[in-house]
Amino acid sequence: MAEQAKVPAIRFAGFTDPWEQRKLGELALTYSGGTPSAGNSAYYGGEIPFIRSAEIDCDSTELSLTVAGLNNSSAKLVDKGMVLYAMYGATSGEVAISKIKGAINQAILAMDASDMAANRFIAYWLRRQKKSITETFLQGGQGNLSGAIIKELGIPQPSLDEQRQIGSFFSNLDDLITLHQRKYDKLVIFKKSMLEKMFPKDGESVPEIRFAGFTDPWEQRELVDIAEIVGGGTPDTNNSNYWDGDIDWYAPAELGNNIYAESSTRKITQAGFDSCSTKMLPADKTILFTSRAGIGNTAILRHSACTNQGFQSLVIGDADVYFVYSMSERIKKWAEEKASGSTFLEISGRQLETMPVNLPSLVEQQAIGSFFSHLDDLITLHQRKLELLQNIKKSLLDKMFV
């Protein structure tokens, strides 16, 4: 039974020997660095990247050292491909393979097993063990780790050939995750740029970019001209007859980053609905809008529902819903500027109604709304692919290590 515990659940074909338990300090050369005197300008601004714990996975650094700074401090050089392990503060337990040659400070432990495959294996094992290490050695997440602690960790180790297979597999998986992350980031940046260019800037009546065939200036109106602003309410929480019914009832914290609100966490009964000031909001015509304690979170309502008093939702009339939803950041910014309150900032429905908005024809609204709807779908697709790959990696880290 003890022998079985030293074999991972998933292995590459051809490997059957049990893994051998070794101390990490026996497998790799380990050392930490230091920081030159911050008051000596002659030590900084040179050509040696100075890697701090928040930069262990970066290909550039905020600070750089001179040769004098390196020679007159405990800072130590590391090569590209070495394992960098963060030991201090909020980054404790983070690990990466160094992407650059540079110097490290005292908050980083460098490790080098003199083989890239072994270094990768150590890094992935430490990443898998992060929660266990921090919970064991950092009480309540406070304090720092030390090189002495890390070097004494027992690491189950397979043959170097198996380490190469495992390290290569996870390296390729990381490359795939990075590729999808970059695609996702580019789409998010592209959307931000298009939102700026497809809506008129302040004081202007036409946007920088338009679909062909549209030339008329946009009209300045108020939000009340295209939407009814509807607040909410809360049934008596001590009356069980008001709760656990079949009417969706939203609280602000539920929206998150979701485009659509599909179903609420809590539901109320018809009696609960009738007992308070909440209102029924129509599906596919309502944009939920949080009005306090985080102003401006939005979601398009998929099914008829009501909300608590933390909303001033937009029931869209003579306008395209997704066009108005694409204005969410503009509405949020305006509402935050106009919000007031002694306990917490809040925007009222009456205030929100007066927000000035630029509107094109309904046909142009529909074209813009459709464009951003498809773009959001594409962003969501890449986000889900990215989350799937990250979950696969997490699962395989558990199953391919002992």
mmCIF file of C-alpha atoms in Angstrom:
data_model
loop_
_atom_site.group_PDB
_atom_site.id
_atom_site.type_symbol
_atom_site.label_atom_id
_atom_site.label_comp_id
_atom_site.label_asym_id
_atom_site.label_seq_id
_atom_site.Cartn_x
_atom_site.Cartn_y
_atom_site.Cartn_z
ATOM 1 C CA MET A 1 0.000 0.000 0.000
ATOM 2 C CA ALA A 2 2.844 2.397 0.826
ATOM 3 C CA GLU A 3 4.501 1.552 -2.524
ATOM 4 C CA GLN A 4 1.264 2.370 -4.370
ATOM 5 C CA ALA A 5 1.238 5.873 -2.877
ATOM 6 C CA LYS A 6 4.488 6.611 -4.788
ATOM 7 C CA VAL A 7 2.921 5.998 -8.200
ATOM 8 C CA PRO A 8 0.827 8.709 -9.905
ATOM 9 C CA ALA A 9 -2.693 7.990 -11.149
ATOM 10 C CA ILE A 10 -1.749 8.826 -14.774
ATOM 11 C CA ARG A 11 1.617 7.997 -16.357
ATOM 12 C CA PHE A 12 3.131 7.946 -19.805
ATOM 13 C CA ALA A 13 3.448 4.485 -21.354
ATOM 14 C CA GLY A 14 6.622 2.580 -20.486
ATOM 15 C CA PHE A 15 7.129 3.990 -16.989
ATOM 16 C CA THR A 16 6.350 1.619 -14.127
ATOM 17 C CA ASP A 17 8.999 2.157 -11.426
ATOM 18 C CA PRO A 18 7.853 3.796 -8.176
ATOM 19 C CA TRP A 19 8.928 7.375 -7.571
ATOM 20 C CA GLU A 20 11.758 8.016 -5.106
ATOM 21 C CA GLN A 21 11.316 10.505 -2.259
ATOM 22 C CA ARG A 22 14.140 13.060 -2.062
ATOM 23 C CA LYS A 23 14.652 16.393 -0.329
ATOM 24 C CA LEU A 24 14.418 19.296 -2.726
ATOM 25 C CA GLY A 25 17.753 20.645 -1.489
ATOM 26 C CA GLU A 26 19.418 17.381 -2.611
ATOM 27 C CA LEU A 27 18.108 17.733 -6.148
ATOM 28 C CA ALA A 28 19.020 21.315 -6.925
ATOM 29 C CA LEU A 29 21.464 24.084 -6.120
ATOM 30 C CA THR A 30 19.484 26.678 -4.141
ATOM 31 C CA TYR A 31 20.189 30.265 -3.123
ATOM 32 C CA SER A 32 18.433 33.586 -2.550
ATOM 33 C CA GLY A 33 19.559 37.137 -3.264
ATOM 34 C CA GLY A 34 19.517 40.574 -1.731
ATOM 35 C CA THR A 35 18.765 44.245 -2.355
ATOM 36 C CA PRO A 36 21.349 46.994 -2.903
ATOM 37 C CA SER A 37 20.951 50.139 -0.810
ATOM 38 C CA ALA A 38 17.943 52.008 -2.171
ATOM 39 C CA GLY A 39 19.587 55.305 -1.269
ATOM 40 C CA ASN A 40 22.568 54.812 -3.569
ATOM 41 C CA SER A 41 21.672 55.872 -7.105
ATOM 42 C CA ALA A 42 24.927 54.396 -8.421
ATOM 43 C CA TYR A 43 23.515 50.930 -7.769
ATOM 44 C CA TYR A 44 20.428 51.308 -9.979
ATOM 45 C CA GLY A 45 19.667 52.031 -13.628
ATOM 46 C CA GLY A 46 22.225 49.637 -15.086
ATOM 47 C CA GLU A 47 21.848 46.783 -17.531
ATOM 48 C CA ILE A 48 21.147 43.928 -15.081
ATOM 49 C CA PRO A 49 17.405 43.203 -14.679
ATOM 50 C CA PHE A 50 16.514 43.162 -10.972
ATOM 51 C CA ILE A 51 13.876 40.468 -10.472
ATOM 52 C CA ARG A 52 11.520 40.895 -7.523
ATOM 53 C CA SER A 53 8.971 38.346 -6.309
ATOM 54 C CA ALA A 54 6.061 39.764 -8.322
ATOM 55 C CA GLU A 55 8.179 39.547 -11.503
ATOM 56 C CA ILE A 56 9.382 35.926 -11.439
ATOM 57 C CA ASP A 57 7.243 35.042 -14.483
ATOM 58 C CA CYS A 58 8.012 38.232 -16.445
ATOM 59 C CA ASP A 59 10.341 38.853 -19.370
ATOM 60 C CA SER A 60 11.208 42.350 -18.139
ATOM 61 C CA THR A 61 11.597 44.123 -14.795
ATOM 62 C CA GLU A 62 10.760 47.527 -13.409
ATOM 63 C CA LEU A 63 14.201 48.016 -11.856
ATOM 64 C CA SER A 64 17.706 47.247 -13.069
ATOM 65 C CA LEU A 65 21.078 47.135 -11.301
ATOM 66 C CA THR A 66 24.545 48.316 -12.162
ATOM 67 C CA VAL A 67 27.563 46.060 -11.731
ATOM 68 C CA ALA A 68 28.392 48.103 -8.636
ATOM 69 C CA GLY A 69 24.910 47.441 -7.249
ATOM 70 C CA LEU A 70 25.342 43.700 -7.802
ATOM 71 C CA ASN A 71 28.856 43.578 -6.341
ATOM 72 C CA ASN A 72 28.040 45.665 -3.265
ATOM 73 C CA SER A 73 24.968 43.695 -2.153
ATOM 74 C CA SER A 74 23.718 40.177 -1.603
ATOM 75 C CA ALA A 75 21.854 40.228 -4.948
ATOM 76 C CA LYS A 76 22.648 37.077 -6.937
ATOM 77 C CA LEU A 77 22.536 36.362 -10.656
ATOM 78 C CA VAL A 78 20.181 33.754 -12.116
ATOM 79 C CA ASP A 79 20.122 32.309 -15.613
ATOM 80 C CA LYS A 80 17.195 31.862 -17.933
ATOM 81 C CA GLY A 81 15.570 28.469 -17.268
ATOM 82 C CA MET A 82 16.185 28.356 -13.521
ATOM 83 C CA VAL A 83 13.352 27.848 -11.023
ATOM 84 C CA LEU A 84 12.340 31.026 -9.171
ATOM 85 C CA TYR A 85 10.276 30.632 -6.012
ATOM 86 C CA ALA A 86 8.645 33.573 -4.200
ATOM 87 C CA MET A 87 8.963 33.377 -0.422
ATOM 88 C CA TYR A 88 7.653 36.692 0.947
ATOM 89 C CA GLY A 89 4.319 38.463 1.301
ATOM 90 C CA ALA A 90 1.370 38.159 -1.033
ATOM 91 C CA THR A 91 3.363 36.236 -3.653
ATOM 92 C CA SER A 92 4.509 33.500 -1.241
ATOM 93 C CA GLY A 93 4.396 30.102 -2.933
ATOM 94 C CA GLU A 94 4.356 31.411 -6.510
ATOM 95 C CA VAL A 95 6.825 29.658 -8.804
ATOM 96 C CA ALA A 96 8.078 30.163 -12.340
ATOM 97 C CA ILE A 97 10.845 29.265 -14.751
ATOM 98 C CA SER A 98 12.979 32.367 -15.241
ATOM 99 C CA LYS A 99 12.482 33.939 -18.669
ATOM 100 C CA ILE A 100 15.513 36.214 -18.382
ATOM 101 C CA LYS A 101 19.016 36.405 -16.978
ATOM 102 C CA GLY A 102 19.065 38.842 -14.084
ATOM 103 C CA ALA A 103 19.619 39.367 -10.355
ATOM 104 C CA ILE A 104 17.242 38.337 -7.582
ATOM 105 C CA ASN A 105 16.436 39.850 -4.213
ATOM 106 C CA GLN A 106 16.061 38.157 -0.822
ATOM 107 C CA ALA A 107 12.372 37.359 -1.400
ATOM 108 C CA ILE A 108 13.211 34.802 -4.100
ATOM 109 C CA LEU A 109 14.770 31.357 -3.852
ATOM 110 C CA ALA A 110 16.523 30.275 -7.035
ATOM 111 C CA MET A 111 16.843 26.562 -7.804
ATOM 112 C CA ASP A 112 18.851 24.821 -10.510
ATOM 113 C CA ALA A 113 18.956 21.064 -11.017
ATOM 114 C CA SER A 114 21.348 21.526 -13.980
ATOM 115 C CA ASP A 115 18.772 20.077 -16.354
ATOM 116 C CA MET A 116 15.841 21.949 -17.916
ATOM 117 C CA ALA A 117 13.542 18.941 -17.592
ATOM 118 C CA ALA A 118 14.346 18.561 -13.904
ATOM 119 C CA ASN A 119 13.833 22.297 -13.352
ATOM 120 C CA ARG A 120 10.427 22.145 -15.021
ATOM 121 C CA PHE A 121 9.473 19.104 -12.968
ATOM 122 C CA ILE A 122 10.436 20.886 -9.732
ATOM 123 C CA ALA A 123 8.491 23.995 -10.770
ATOM 124 C CA TYR A 124 5.318 22.067 -11.610
ATOM 125 C CA TRP A 125 5.557 20.054 -8.402
ATOM 126 C CA LEU A 126 5.924 23.228 -6.331
ATOM 127 C CA ARG A 127 2.988 24.805 -8.175
ATOM 128 C CA ARG A 128 0.868 21.772 -7.356
ATOM 129 C CA GLN A 129 1.949 21.914 -3.693
ATOM 130 C CA LYS A 130 1.425 25.663 -3.229
ATOM 131 C CA LYS A 131 -1.704 25.386 -1.078
ATOM 132 C CA SER A 132 -0.219 22.647 1.112
ATOM 133 C CA ILE A 133 3.054 24.538 1.618
ATOM 134 C CA THR A 134 1.477 27.899 2.472
ATOM 135 C CA GLU A 135 -1.128 26.355 4.779
ATOM 136 C CA THR A 136 1.551 24.358 6.610
ATOM 137 C CA PHE A 137 4.205 27.035 6.998
ATOM 138 C CA LEU A 138 2.286 30.339 6.845
ATOM 139 C CA GLN A 139 -0.204 30.664 9.691
ATOM 140 C CA GLY A 140 -3.287 32.434 8.365
ATOM 141 C CA GLY A 141 -1.391 33.438 5.251
ATOM 142 C CA GLN A 142 0.928 35.666 7.322
ATOM 143 C CA GLY A 143 4.710 35.635 7.489
ATOM 144 C CA ASN A 144 7.349 34.463 5.035
ATOM 145 C CA LEU A 145 8.732 31.199 3.768
ATOM 146 C CA SER A 146 12.458 30.522 3.887
ATOM 147 C CA GLY A 147 15.047 28.728 1.833
ATOM 148 C CA ALA A 148 15.630 26.325 4.725
ATOM 149 C CA ILE A 149 11.960 25.284 4.688
ATOM 150 C CA ILE A 150 11.832 24.790 0.922
ATOM 151 C CA LYS A 151 15.080 22.789 0.751
ATOM 152 C CA GLU A 152 13.731 20.321 3.342
ATOM 153 C CA LEU A 153 10.541 19.578 1.384
ATOM 154 C CA GLY A 154 10.266 15.945 0.351
ATOM 155 C CA ILE A 155 9.629 15.660 -3.387
ATOM 156 C CA PRO A 156 8.688 12.319 -4.984
ATOM 157 C CA GLN A 157 10.892 11.997 -8.046
ATOM 158 C CA PRO A 158 10.695 9.703 -11.099
ATOM 159 C CA SER A 159 13.527 8.949 -13.525
ATOM 160 C CA LEU A 160 14.956 11.848 -15.519
ATOM 161 C CA ASP A 161 13.330 10.472 -18.697
ATOM 162 C CA GLU A 162 9.904 10.534 -17.048
ATOM 163 C CA GLN A 163 10.589 14.011 -15.697
ATOM 164 C CA ARG A 164 11.359 15.129 -19.266
ATOM 165 C CA GLN A 165 8.056 13.702 -20.511
ATOM 166 C CA ILE A 166 6.064 15.346 -17.730
ATOM 167 C CA GLY A 167 7.876 18.668 -18.001
ATOM 168 C CA SER A 168 7.496 18.774 -21.784
ATOM 169 C CA PHE A 169 3.805 17.901 -21.574
ATOM 170 C CA PHE A 170 2.987 20.675 -19.105
ATOM 171 C CA SER A 171 5.227 23.147 -20.930
ATOM 172 C CA ASN A 172 3.240 22.522 -24.138
ATOM 173 C CA LEU A 173 -0.015 22.828 -22.196
ATOM 174 C CA ASP A 174 1.184 26.143 -20.725
ATOM 175 C CA ASP A 175 2.040 27.363 -24.246
ATOM 176 C CA LEU A 176 -1.501 26.500 -25.360
ATOM 177 C CA ILE A 177 -3.002 28.310 -22.344
ATOM 178 C CA THR A 178 -0.805 31.349 -23.078
ATOM 179 C CA LEU A 179 -1.938 31.322 -26.719
ATOM 180 C CA HIS A 180 -5.611 31.376 -25.721
ATOM 181 C CA GLN A 181 -4.924 34.009 -23.054
ATOM 182 C CA ARG A 182 -3.345 36.255 -25.692
ATOM 183 C CA LYS A 183 -6.258 35.744 -28.083
ATOM 184 C CA TYR A 184 -8.682 36.574 -25.299
ATOM 185 C CA ASP A 185 -6.699 39.659 -24.229
ATOM 186 C CA LYS A 186 -6.512 40.914 -27.834
ATOM 187 C CA LEU A 187 -10.272 40.562 -28.247
ATOM 188 C CA VAL A 188 -10.915 42.456 -24.996
ATOM 189 C CA ILE A 189 -8.582 45.259 -26.141
ATOM 190 C CA PHE A 190 -10.207 45.284 -29.589
ATOM 191 C CA LYS A 191 -13.663 45.587 -28.037
ATOM 192 C CA LYS A 192 -12.523 48.490 -25.836
ATOM 193 C CA SER A 193 -11.137 50.261 -28.880
ATOM 194 C CA MET A 194 -14.291 49.713 -30.937
ATOM 195 C CA LEU A 195 -16.518 50.958 -28.102
ATOM 196 C CA GLU A 196 -14.536 54.185 -28.150
ATOM 197 C CA LYS A 197 -14.679 54.548 -31.948
ATOM 198 C CA MET A 198 -18.241 53.384 -32.696
ATOM 199 C CA PHE A 199 -19.862 55.822 -30.249
ATOM 200 C CA PRO A 200 -19.435 59.616 -30.595
ATOM 201 C CA LYS A 201 -16.945 61.304 -28.309
ATOM 202 C CA ASP A 202 -18.208 63.952 -25.896
ATOM 203 C CA GLY A 203 -19.390 67.013 -27.789
ATOM 204 C CA GLU A 204 -19.550 65.225 -31.148
ATOM 205 C CA SER A 205 -22.573 63.933 -33.068
ATOM 206 C CA VAL A 206 -20.998 61.225 -35.235
ATOM 207 C CA PRO A 207 -18.667 58.344 -34.300
ATOM 208 C CA GLU A 208 -15.210 57.795 -35.757
ATOM 209 C CA ILE A 209 -16.207 54.437 -37.285
ATOM 210 C CA ARG A 210 -19.629 53.688 -38.833
ATOM 211 C CA PHE A 211 -21.187 50.959 -40.910
ATOM 212 C CA ALA A 212 -21.605 51.811 -44.588
ATOM 213 C CA GLY A 213 -24.820 53.610 -45.478
ATOM 214 C CA PHE A 214 -25.231 55.581 -42.260
ATOM 215 C CA THR A 215 -24.463 59.291 -42.475
ATOM 216 C CA ASP A 216 -27.059 61.123 -40.348
ATOM 217 C CA PRO A 217 -25.826 62.748 -37.126
ATOM 218 C CA TRP A 218 -26.791 61.078 -33.869
ATOM 219 C CA GLU A 219 -29.442 62.810 -31.769
ATOM 220 C CA GLN A 220 -28.796 63.830 -28.173
ATOM 221 C CA ARG A 221 -31.548 62.565 -25.900
ATOM 222 C CA GLU A 222 -31.946 61.521 -22.260
ATOM 223 C CA LEU A 223 -31.913 57.963 -20.989
ATOM 224 C CA VAL A 224 -35.576 58.301 -19.957
ATOM 225 C CA ASP A 225 -36.476 58.704 -23.658
ATOM 226 C CA ILE A 226 -35.491 55.114 -24.394
ATOM 227 C CA ALA A 227 -35.816 53.322 -21.033
ATOM 228 C CA GLU A 228 -38.047 53.171 -17.993
ATOM 229 C CA ILE A 229 -35.914 53.138 -14.838
ATOM 230 C CA VAL A 230 -37.285 50.589 -12.350
ATOM 231 C CA GLY A 231 -36.134 50.013 -8.771
ATOM 232 C CA GLY A 232 -36.684 47.019 -6.522
ATOM 233 C CA GLY A 233 -37.517 45.903 -3.021
ATOM 234 C CA THR A 234 -37.094 43.120 -0.476
ATOM 235 C CA PRO A 235 -39.783 41.005 1.207
ATOM 236 C CA ASP A 236 -39.568 40.484 4.974
ATOM 237 C CA THR A 237 -36.656 38.078 5.372
ATOM 238 C CA ASN A 238 -38.185 36.639 8.568
ATOM 239 C CA ASN A 239 -41.378 35.529 6.828
ATOM 240 C CA SER A 240 -40.836 32.068 5.365
ATOM 241 C CA ASN A 241 -44.007 32.393 3.285
ATOM 242 C CA TYR A 242 -42.231 34.989 1.158
ATOM 243 C CA TRP A 243 -39.229 32.896 0.184
ATOM 244 C CA ASP A 244 -38.258 29.801 -1.851
ATOM 245 C CA GLY A 245 -40.946 30.381 -4.453
ATOM 246 C CA ASP A 246 -40.574 30.416 -8.237
ATOM 247 C CA ILE A 247 -40.023 34.132 -8.920
ATOM 248 C CA ASP A 248 -36.413 35.134 -9.653
ATOM 249 C CA TRP A 249 -35.256 37.875 -7.275
ATOM 250 C CA TYR A 250 -31.785 39.344 -7.833
ATOM 251 C CA ALA A 251 -29.251 40.917 -5.489
ATOM 252 C CA PRO A 252 -26.337 43.004 -6.898
ATOM 253 C CA ALA A 253 -23.576 40.540 -5.989
ATOM 254 C CA GLU A 254 -25.054 37.917 -8.318
ATOM 255 C CA LEU A 255 -24.310 39.709 -11.573
ATOM 256 C CA GLY A 256 -20.546 39.329 -11.631
ATOM 257 C CA ASN A 257 -19.179 39.645 -15.176
ATOM 258 C CA ASN A 258 -22.000 37.757 -16.843
ATOM 259 C CA ILE A 259 -23.632 39.295 -19.921
ATOM 260 C CA TYR A 260 -26.930 37.558 -19.243
ATOM 261 C CA ALA A 261 -28.833 36.961 -16.002
ATOM 262 C CA GLU A 262 -30.320 33.475 -16.373
ATOM 263 C CA SER A 263 -31.483 32.585 -12.864
ATOM 264 C CA SER A 264 -31.245 34.185 -9.424
ATOM 265 C CA THR A 265 -29.695 32.621 -6.334
ATOM 266 C CA ARG A 266 -32.760 33.334 -4.203
ATOM 267 C CA LYS A 267 -36.392 33.199 -5.296
ATOM 268 C CA ILE A 268 -39.533 34.625 -3.769
ATOM 269 C CA THR A 269 -43.177 33.610 -3.721
ATOM 270 C CA GLN A 270 -46.079 35.562 -5.172
ATOM 271 C CA ALA A 271 -46.970 36.592 -1.604
ATOM 272 C CA GLY A 272 -43.416 37.892 -1.128
ATOM 273 C CA PHE A 273 -43.626 39.804 -4.397
ATOM 274 C CA ASP A 274 -46.954 41.386 -3.435
ATOM 275 C CA SER A 275 -45.651 42.370 0.010
ATOM 276 C CA CYS A 276 -42.890 44.750 -1.086
ATOM 277 C CA SER A 277 -41.982 47.423 -3.612
ATOM 278 C CA THR A 278 -40.186 45.163 -6.078
ATOM 279 C CA LYS A 279 -41.434 45.197 -9.672
ATOM 280 C CA MET A 280 -41.619 42.514 -12.340
ATOM 281 C CA LEU A 281 -39.120 43.164 -15.124
ATOM 282 C CA PRO A 282 -39.662 41.789 -18.643
ATOM 283 C CA ALA A 283 -37.273 39.274 -20.194
ATOM 284 C CA ASP A 284 -34.959 40.334 -23.040
ATOM 285 C CA LYS A 285 -36.018 43.979 -22.651
ATOM 286 C CA THR A 286 -34.401 44.682 -19.265
ATOM 287 C CA ILE A 287 -30.829 45.596 -18.450
ATOM 288 C CA LEU A 288 -30.219 45.064 -14.745
ATOM 289 C CA PHE A 289 -28.179 47.983 -13.372
ATOM 290 C CA THR A 290 -26.755 48.034 -9.835
ATOM 291 C CA SER A 291 -27.225 51.424 -8.195
ATOM 292 C CA ARG A 292 -25.244 51.081 -4.946
ATOM 293 C CA ALA A 293 -22.316 49.284 -3.306
ATOM 294 C CA GLY A 294 -20.745 48.762 -6.676
ATOM 295 C CA ILE A 295 -22.535 51.038 -9.112
ATOM 296 C CA GLY A 296 -22.951 50.051 -12.746
ATOM 297 C CA ASN A 297 -22.778 46.248 -12.894
ATOM 298 C CA THR A 298 -25.085 45.176 -15.690
ATOM 299 C CA ALA A 299 -26.689 42.090 -17.222
ATOM 300 C CA ILE A 300 -29.428 41.462 -19.751
ATOM 301 C CA LEU A 301 -32.370 39.692 -18.127
ATOM 302 C CA ARG A 302 -33.159 36.368 -19.835
ATOM 303 C CA HIS A 303 -36.327 35.535 -17.898
ATOM 304 C CA SER A 304 -38.856 37.783 -16.202
ATOM 305 C CA ALA A 305 -37.666 38.605 -12.694
ATOM 306 C CA CYS A 306 -37.519 41.230 -9.959
ATOM 307 C CA THR A 307 -34.713 42.717 -7.869
ATOM 308 C CA ASN A 308 -33.947 44.130 -4.460
ATOM 309 C CA GLN A 309 -33.499 47.855 -3.844
ATOM 310 C CA GLY A 310 -29.867 47.781 -4.978
ATOM 311 C CA PHE A 311 -30.911 48.219 -8.613
ATOM 312 C CA GLN A 312 -32.194 50.904 -10.940
ATOM 313 C CA SER A 313 -32.802 48.684 -13.941
ATOM 314 C CA LEU A 314 -33.389 49.846 -17.506
ATOM 315 C CA VAL A 315 -36.508 48.516 -19.236
ATOM 316 C CA ILE A 316 -35.767 49.379 -22.848
ATOM 317 C CA GLY A 317 -38.509 50.866 -24.992
ATOM 318 C CA ASP A 318 -37.871 52.285 -28.470
ATOM 319 C CA ALA A 319 -34.216 51.237 -28.763
ATOM 320 C CA ASP A 320 -32.060 48.179 -29.405
ATOM 321 C CA VAL A 321 -31.329 46.369 -26.139
ATOM 322 C CA TYR A 322 -27.800 45.257 -27.008
ATOM 323 C CA PHE A 323 -26.941 48.717 -28.310
ATOM 324 C CA VAL A 324 -27.896 50.174 -24.919
ATOM 325 C CA TYR A 325 -26.114 47.328 -23.105
ATOM 326 C CA SER A 326 -22.955 48.208 -25.077
ATOM 327 C CA MET A 327 -23.180 51.652 -23.475
ATOM 328 C CA SER A 328 -22.841 50.084 -20.000
ATOM 329 C CA GLU A 329 -19.394 51.515 -19.250
ATOM 330 C CA ARG A 330 -20.531 55.016 -20.259
ATOM 331 C CA ILE A 331 -23.634 54.770 -18.101
ATOM 332 C CA LYS A 332 -21.569 53.385 -15.201
ATOM 333 C CA LYS A 333 -19.042 56.231 -15.424
ATOM 334 C CA TRP A 334 -21.793 58.874 -15.528
ATOM 335 C CA ALA A 335 -23.679 57.274 -12.612
ATOM 336 C CA GLU A 336 -20.540 57.064 -10.465
ATOM 337 C CA GLU A 337 -19.884 60.771 -11.045
ATOM 338 C CA LYS A 338 -23.457 61.742 -10.083
ATOM 339 C CA ALA A 339 -23.856 59.316 -7.154
ATOM 340 C CA SER A 340 -24.136 60.640 -3.607
ATOM 341 C CA GLY A 341 -24.783 59.395 -0.069
ATOM 342 C CA SER A 342 -23.331 59.577 3.440
ATOM 343 C CA THR A 343 -23.231 55.843 4.202
ATOM 344 C CA PHE A 344 -22.557 54.612 0.664
ATOM 345 C CA LEU A 345 -22.720 56.106 -2.811
ATOM 346 C CA GLU A 346 -25.972 55.543 -4.666
ATOM 347 C CA ILE A 347 -27.561 56.744 -7.899
ATOM 348 C CA SER A 348 -31.326 57.293 -7.906
ATOM 349 C CA GLY A 349 -33.716 56.430 -10.705
ATOM 350 C CA ARG A 350 -34.599 60.083 -11.196
ATOM 351 C CA GLN A 351 -30.942 60.979 -11.591
ATOM 352 C CA LEU A 352 -30.326 58.138 -14.023
ATOM 353 C CA GLU A 353 -33.246 59.244 -16.187
ATOM 354 C CA THR A 354 -31.499 62.542 -16.929
ATOM 355 C CA MET A 355 -28.313 61.028 -18.341
ATOM 356 C CA PRO A 356 -27.639 62.459 -21.814
ATOM 357 C CA VAL A 357 -27.242 59.815 -24.539
ATOM 358 C CA ASN A 358 -26.406 60.047 -28.226
ATOM 359 C CA LEU A 359 -28.692 57.926 -30.395
ATOM 360 C CA PRO A 360 -28.541 56.959 -34.073
ATOM 361 C CA SER A 361 -31.503 55.557 -36.008
ATOM 362 C CA LEU A 362 -32.956 52.265 -34.749
ATOM 363 C CA VAL A 363 -31.520 50.451 -37.788
ATOM 364 C CA GLU A 364 -28.014 51.691 -36.991
ATOM 365 C CA GLN A 365 -28.524 50.799 -33.328
ATOM 366 C CA GLN A 366 -29.407 47.252 -34.373
ATOM 367 C CA ALA A 367 -26.300 47.000 -36.556
ATOM 368 C CA ILE A 368 -24.054 48.203 -33.708
ATOM 369 C CA GLY A 369 -25.824 45.994 -31.169
ATOM 370 C CA SER A 370 -25.434 42.944 -33.414
ATOM 371 C CA PHE A 371 -21.721 43.680 -33.930
ATOM 372 C CA PHE A 372 -21.001 43.857 -30.199
ATOM 373 C CA SER A 373 -23.219 40.864 -29.453
ATOM 374 C CA HIS A 374 -21.172 38.697 -31.833
ATOM 375 C CA LEU A 375 -17.926 40.131 -30.455
ATOM 376 C CA ASP A 376 -19.014 39.362 -26.890
ATOM 377 C CA ASP A 377 -19.912 35.811 -27.957
ATOM 378 C CA LEU A 378 -16.402 35.398 -29.386
ATOM 379 C CA ILE A 379 -14.803 36.760 -26.209
ATOM 380 C CA THR A 380 -16.940 34.418 -24.088
ATOM 381 C CA LEU A 381 -15.938 31.455 -26.281
ATOM 382 C CA HIS A 382 -12.232 32.156 -25.786
ATOM 383 C CA GLN A 383 -12.762 32.732 -22.073
ATOM 384 C CA ARG A 384 -14.455 29.337 -21.737
ATOM 385 C CA LYS A 385 -11.701 27.611 -23.725
ATOM 386 C CA LEU A 386 -9.132 29.250 -21.472
ATOM 387 C CA GLU A 387 -10.977 28.186 -18.309
ATOM 388 C CA LEU A 388 -11.322 24.630 -19.671
ATOM 389 C CA LEU A 389 -7.586 24.375 -20.361
ATOM 390 C CA GLN A 390 -6.769 25.758 -16.907
ATOM 391 C CA ASN A 391 -9.091 23.202 -15.302
ATOM 392 C CA ILE A 392 -7.538 20.393 -17.358
ATOM 393 C CA LYS A 393 -4.091 21.493 -16.216
ATOM 394 C CA LYS A 394 -5.175 21.611 -12.570
ATOM 395 C CA SER A 395 -6.672 18.128 -12.803
ATOM 396 C CA LEU A 396 -3.614 16.657 -14.517
ATOM 397 C CA LEU A 397 -1.235 18.246 -12.007
ATOM 398 C CA ASP A 398 -3.113 16.283 -9.351
ATOM 399 C CA LYS A 399 -3.089 13.023 -11.315
ATOM 400 C CA MET A 400 0.381 13.060 -12.889
ATOM 401 C CA PHE A 401 2.285 13.787 -9.675
ATOM 402 C CA VAL A 402 2.497 11.809 -6.451
#
